[in-house]
Short mmCIF file of C-alpha atoms in Angstrom, two decimals:
data_model
loop_
_atom_site.label_atom_id
_atom_site.label_comp_id
_atom_site.label_asym_id
_atom_site.label_seq_id
_atom_site.Cartn_x
_atom_site.Cartn_y
_atom_site.Cartn_z
CA ASP A 193 -45.20 13.62 -35.55
CA ILE A 194 -48.84 14.17 -34.86
CA GLN A 195 -49.31 14.79 -38.89
CA TYR A 196 -47.42 11.23 -39.66
CA LEU A 197 -50.05 9.54 -37.24
CA THR A 198 -53.08 10.86 -38.58
CA LEU A 199 -51.87 10.25 -42.00
CA CYS A 200 -51.10 6.55 -41.13
CA LEU A 201 -54.70 6.43 -39.86
CA SER A 202 -56.41 8.18 -42.20
CA PHE A 203 -55.77 5.39 -45.06
CA PRO A 204 -57.59 2.62 -42.99
CA MET A 205 -60.15 4.78 -42.23
CA LEU A 206 -61.21 6.01 -45.63
CA ALA A 207 -60.68 2.15 -46.78
CA LEU A 208 -63.26 0.96 -44.45
CA LEU A 209 -65.31 3.90 -44.86
CA GLY A 210 -65.25 3.23 -48.55
CA THR A 211 -65.96 -0.14 -48.29
CA ASP A 212 -69.61 -0.30 -48.85
CA PRO A 213 -69.61 2.10 -51.72
CA ILE A 214 -67.40 -0.05 -53.50
CA LEU A 215 -69.11 -3.38 -52.82
CA ASN A 216 -72.26 -1.97 -53.41
CA PHE A 217 -70.96 -0.47 -57.00
CA PHE A 218 -69.83 -4.24 -57.98
CA GLY A 219 -73.13 -5.57 -56.86
CA VAL A 220 -71.79 -7.45 -53.81
CA GLY A 221 -72.42 -4.96 -50.97
CA TYR A 222 -74.70 -5.35 -47.82
CA ALA A 223 -77.57 -3.75 -49.84
CA GLN A 224 -77.46 -6.56 -52.51
CA SER A 225 -76.92 -9.44 -49.61
CA HIS A 226 -80.81 -8.84 -48.10
CA ASN A 227 -79.37 -8.85 -44.44
CA THR A 228 -81.40 -7.25 -42.00
CA ASP A 229 -78.91 -5.90 -39.26
CA LYS A 230 -80.37 -3.17 -37.48
CA TYR A 231 -76.92 -1.84 -36.44
CA TYR A 232 -75.09 -1.90 -39.53
CA ALA A 233 -75.96 1.60 -39.98
CA LEU A 234 -73.55 2.27 -36.77
CA THR A 235 -70.59 0.32 -38.45
CA ASN A 236 -68.98 3.57 -39.86
CA MET A 237 -69.40 5.59 -36.57
CA ARG A 238 -67.80 2.08 -34.82
CA VAL A 239 -65.14 2.35 -37.50
CA PHE A 240 -64.52 5.92 -36.39
CA LEU A 241 -64.69 5.64 -32.61
CA ALA A 242 -62.35 2.53 -32.87
CA LEU A 243 -59.75 4.42 -35.05
CA MET A 244 -60.39 7.48 -32.74
CA VAL A 245 -59.56 5.38 -29.85
CA ASN A 246 -56.36 3.76 -31.72
CA PHE A 247 -55.31 7.76 -32.67
CA PHE A 248 -55.46 8.84 -28.78
CA GLY A 249 -53.90 5.65 -27.64
CA PHE A 250 -50.88 6.14 -30.01
CA TYR A 251 -51.03 9.89 -29.10
CA PHE A 252 -50.46 9.40 -25.38
CA LEU A 253 -48.34 6.53 -25.57
CA LYS A 254 -46.17 8.62 -27.86
CA ARG A 255 -46.37 11.62 -25.11
CA LEU A 256 -45.41 9.25 -22.35
CA TYR A 257 -42.68 7.73 -24.35
CA GLU A 258 -41.18 11.43 -25.02
CA LYS A 259 -41.82 12.23 -21.47
CA SER A 260 -39.64 9.43 -20.41
CA GLU A 261 -37.16 10.07 -23.07
CA THR A 262 -36.76 13.83 -21.75
CA GLU A 263 -36.50 12.61 -18.29
CA ASN A 264 -34.07 9.91 -19.12
CA GLU A 265 -31.94 12.62 -20.94
CA ASN A 266 -32.19 14.79 -18.01
CA LEU A 267 -31.01 11.96 -15.81
CA LEU A 268 -28.26 11.04 -17.99
CA ALA A 269 -27.37 14.71 -18.07
CA VAL A 270 -27.21 15.05 -14.16
CA LEU A 271 -25.09 11.52 -13.95
CA ALA A 272 -22.80 12.84 -16.38
CA ARG A 273 -22.26 16.02 -14.39
CA GLN A 274 -21.87 13.89 -11.20
CA ASN A 275 -19.71 11.80 -13.00
CA GLU A 276 -17.69 14.75 -14.03
CA ILE A 277 -17.43 16.00 -10.39
CA ILE A 278 -16.59 12.88 -8.93
CA GLN A 279 -13.78 12.60 -11.48
CA GLU A 280 -12.55 16.23 -10.51
CA GLN A 281 -12.77 15.18 -6.73
CA ASN A 282 -10.95 11.90 -7.47
CA ALA A 283 -8.43 14.25 -9.93
CA GLN A 284 -7.90 16.45 -6.74
CA GLU A 285 -7.79 13.64 -4.25
CA VAL A 286 -5.20 11.80 -5.93
CA ASN A 287 -3.12 14.78 -6.56
CA GLN A 288 -3.43 15.99 -2.90
CA LEU A 289 -2.40 12.09 -2.14
CA ASN A 290 0.56 12.24 -4.47
CA GLN A 291 1.70 15.30 -3.11
CA GLN A 292 1.72 14.24 0.46
CA LEU A 293 3.33 10.88 -0.58
CA THR A 294 6.02 13.15 -2.33
CA ILE A 295 6.49 15.05 1.09
CA ASN A 296 6.53 11.49 3.11
CA LEU A 297 8.90 10.28 0.50
CA GLN A 298 11.18 13.09 1.32
CA TYR A 299 10.69 13.10 4.87
CA LEU A 300 11.97 9.59 4.99
CA LYS A 301 14.73 10.14 2.75
CA GLU A 302 15.82 12.66 4.98
CA ARG A 303 15.18 10.59 8.44
CA GLU A 304 17.31 7.89 6.44
CA TYR A 305 19.91 10.05 5.91
CA ILE A 306 20.12 11.29 9.29
CA LEU A 307 19.78 7.70 10.67
CA ASN A 308 22.48 6.66 8.28
CA GLU A 309 24.81 9.52 9.34
CA SER A 310 24.26 8.71 12.96
CA GLN A 311 25.26 5.18 12.59
CA ARG A 312 28.28 5.89 10.65
CA ILE A 313 29.48 8.28 13.20
CA ALA A 314 28.72 6.19 16.41
CA LYS A 315 29.75 3.11 14.33
CA VAL A 316 26.42 1.37 15.12
CA GLY A 317 24.60 -0.98 12.78
CA SER A 318 21.12 -2.28 13.09
CA TRP A 319 19.56 -5.49 11.85
CA GLU A 320 16.32 -7.10 11.82
CA TYR A 321 15.19 -10.86 11.48
CA ARG A 322 11.81 -12.10 10.74
CA ILE A 323 10.93 -15.74 11.31
CA ALA A 324 8.21 -16.36 8.90
CA ASN A 325 10.06 -15.91 5.43
CA ASP A 326 13.74 -16.12 7.14
CA TYR A 327 14.08 -12.48 6.26
CA LEU A 328 17.11 -10.38 7.46
CA PHE A 329 17.57 -6.62 7.05
CA CYS A 330 20.76 -4.96 7.94
CA SER A 331 21.60 -1.15 7.62
CA ASP A 332 24.47 0.29 5.73
CA GLU A 333 26.55 0.85 8.64
CA PHE A 334 25.85 -2.70 9.35
CA TYR A 335 27.96 -3.74 6.30
CA ASN A 336 30.57 -1.00 6.82
CA ILE A 337 31.53 -2.49 10.11
CA PHE A 338 32.18 -6.17 8.85
CA GLY A 339 33.59 -5.32 5.33
CA LEU A 340 30.67 -6.72 3.52
CA ASP A 341 29.34 -6.10 0.23
CA LYS A 342 25.50 -4.53 0.36
CA GLU A 343 24.76 -6.89 -2.35
CA ILE A 344 25.46 -10.47 -0.74
CA ASN A 345 22.51 -12.64 -0.57
CA ARG A 346 22.70 -15.03 2.10
CA ASN A 347 20.20 -16.38 4.80
CA ALA A 348 20.78 -15.21 8.44
CA ARG A 349 22.51 -18.37 9.40
CA ASP A 350 24.89 -18.69 6.74
CA LEU A 351 25.71 -14.62 7.05
CA SER A 352 26.40 -14.89 10.96
CA GLU A 353 28.63 -17.89 10.39
CA LEU A 354 30.40 -15.97 7.62
CA ILE A 355 30.71 -12.75 10.08
CA TRP A 356 31.68 -14.57 13.33
CA GLY A 357 33.61 -17.71 12.19
CA GLU A 358 33.75 -19.70 15.50
CA GLU A 359 31.86 -17.29 17.67
CA SER A 360 28.96 -17.65 15.63
CA LYS A 361 27.84 -20.51 17.48
CA LEU A 362 27.76 -18.43 20.66
CA LEU A 363 25.75 -15.88 18.82
CA LEU A 364 23.41 -18.62 17.30
CA ARG A 365 22.74 -20.25 20.56
CA ALA A 366 21.70 -17.03 21.93
CA THR A 367 19.71 -15.90 19.27
CA ASP A 368 17.74 -19.33 19.30
CA GLU A 369 17.33 -18.85 22.85
CA LEU A 370 15.56 -15.32 21.96
CA LEU A 371 13.55 -16.21 19.64
CA LEU A 372 12.19 -19.12 21.72
CA THR A 373 11.77 -17.45 25.06
CA GLY A 374 12.07 -13.88 24.49
CA LYS A 375 15.32 -13.54 26.77
CA GLN A 376 17.42 -10.39 25.55
CA TYR A 377 21.36 -10.73 24.99
CA ASP A 378 24.08 -8.55 25.06
CA LEU A 379 27.70 -9.95 23.93
CA THR A 380 31.04 -8.73 23.11
CA LEU A 381 32.51 -11.12 20.00
CA GLN A 382 35.63 -10.46 18.15
CA VAL A 383 35.42 -10.91 14.67
CA LYS A 384 37.64 -11.09 11.27
CA THR A 385 36.75 -9.02 8.43
CA PRO A 386 37.20 -10.36 4.84
CA ILE A 387 40.49 -8.39 4.57
CA GLY A 388 41.82 -9.92 7.64
CA TYR A 389 41.20 -6.73 10.36
CA LYS A 390 39.97 -7.88 13.65
CA LYS A 391 37.59 -6.47 15.28
CA TRP A 392 35.49 -6.38 18.70
CA ILE A 393 31.62 -6.20 18.13
CA ARG A 394 29.13 -5.87 20.97
CA VAL A 395 25.97 -7.12 19.94
CA CYS A 396 22.56 -6.27 21.54
CA ALA A 397 19.11 -8.24 20.82
CA SER A 398 15.74 -8.17 21.75
CA ALA A 399 12.51 -10.15 20.55
CA ILE A 400 9.77 -8.89 18.20
CA GLU A 401 6.27 -9.67 19.51
CA GLU A 402 3.02 -9.51 17.83
CA GLN A 403 -0.26 -10.14 19.54
CA GLY A 404 1.90 -12.07 22.17
CA THR A 405 3.65 -14.23 19.53
CA ILE A 406 7.56 -14.20 19.24
CA THR A 407 7.99 -13.23 15.14
CA GLY A 408 11.56 -11.90 15.09
CA ALA A 409 14.38 -10.35 16.59
CA ARG A 410 15.94 -6.71 15.83
CA GLY A 411 19.28 -5.44 17.56
CA ILE A 412 22.33 -3.59 16.91
CA CYS A 413 26.17 -4.34 16.32
CA HIS A 414 28.36 -1.48 17.78
CA ASP A 415 31.91 -1.42 16.95
CA VAL A 416 33.71 -0.96 19.92
CA THR A 417 37.36 -1.86 18.62
CA THR A 418 38.35 1.60 19.59
CA PHE A 419 37.49 1.18 23.39
CA LYS A 420 38.78 -2.47 23.72
CA GLU A 421 42.03 -1.52 22.03
CA SER A 422 42.33 1.50 24.96
CA GLU A 423 41.48 -0.85 27.61
CA GLU A 424 44.45 -2.93 26.34
CA ARG A 425 46.75 -0.28 26.28
CA LEU A 426 45.64 0.98 29.60
CA ARG A 427 45.99 -2.42 31.21
CA ALA A 428 49.43 -2.80 29.59
CA SER A 429 50.21 0.46 30.80
CA GLU A 430 49.20 -0.17 34.57
CA TYR A 431 50.99 -3.71 34.54
CA LYS A 432 54.33 -1.76 33.48
CA TYR A 433 53.77 0.49 35.97
CA LYS A 434 52.90 -2.14 38.61
CA SER A 435 55.85 -4.09 37.31
CA LEU A 436 58.12 -0.90 38.13
CA PHE A 437 57.40 -0.89 41.56
CA GLU A 438 57.39 -4.57 42.24
CA GLN A 439 60.87 -5.52 40.51
CA ALA A 440 62.54 -2.02 41.37
CA SER A 441 65.75 -2.66 43.49
CA ASP A 442 65.62 0.97 44.82
CA ALA A 443 63.24 2.31 47.31
CA ILE A 444 60.18 3.96 45.53
CA PHE A 445 57.82 6.75 46.97
CA ILE A 446 55.47 9.37 45.95
CA THR A 447 54.59 12.43 48.19
CA ASP A 448 51.92 15.09 47.47
CA PHE A 449 52.90 18.85 47.58
CA ILE A 450 52.86 19.33 51.46
CA GLY A 451 54.76 16.03 52.05
CA ASN A 452 52.24 13.40 52.83
CA PHE A 453 53.08 9.82 51.49
CA VAL A 454 50.88 8.67 48.72
CA ASP A 455 52.49 5.50 48.00
#
């Protein structure tokens, strides 16, 4: 590079230094002009110094440029390495997050399975309603209790009327009051499934509050048909037993094992 710079500056220096001899040769030089500039003899020295200034100026500019280029290359190399480190760290973090997400999903699936099985065994279905978008979520057992298809797509009010029939008026009135005042309710109502089977369902609900504002409601539906039927059978049995006493034409008494009268 220095050779190229020297070669490039040598041409104008030789041209300037050879100007006078060439002009004198053709008879039009400074010697033939009869000018009396006492400093003209220093012209060649001034030309030489000017070229040297240019030479060293270009040289130091080149050195600064090369130094800057070297520093930039080093900086780019450092940045590239840091970028690789960041990418490796990000990849590791993403991998860890994916692993944790997989574990969490597996945990949620297990919890959901346990919840669904618990609800199925206890015959308890859960539901949640949000006012903002009229969103209604129902658990699997909720649909099983009422004999409904899980793919059914209805809003909360229509679904309530579909499930409860005439009883829906009482339930909707209690729900409206819950969403307005936050008053909980616990109702036992009779429903008829799509295939015509009658069930007794206990419905409990409470308000969902966020920052002091009621935003929805959540609750459970418990199939208490077996308990209600047992109560009915027990009530019928007690009625028959009582009728036997009251309508018998013979005297009836009951004693314990030592002869004391019980009834």
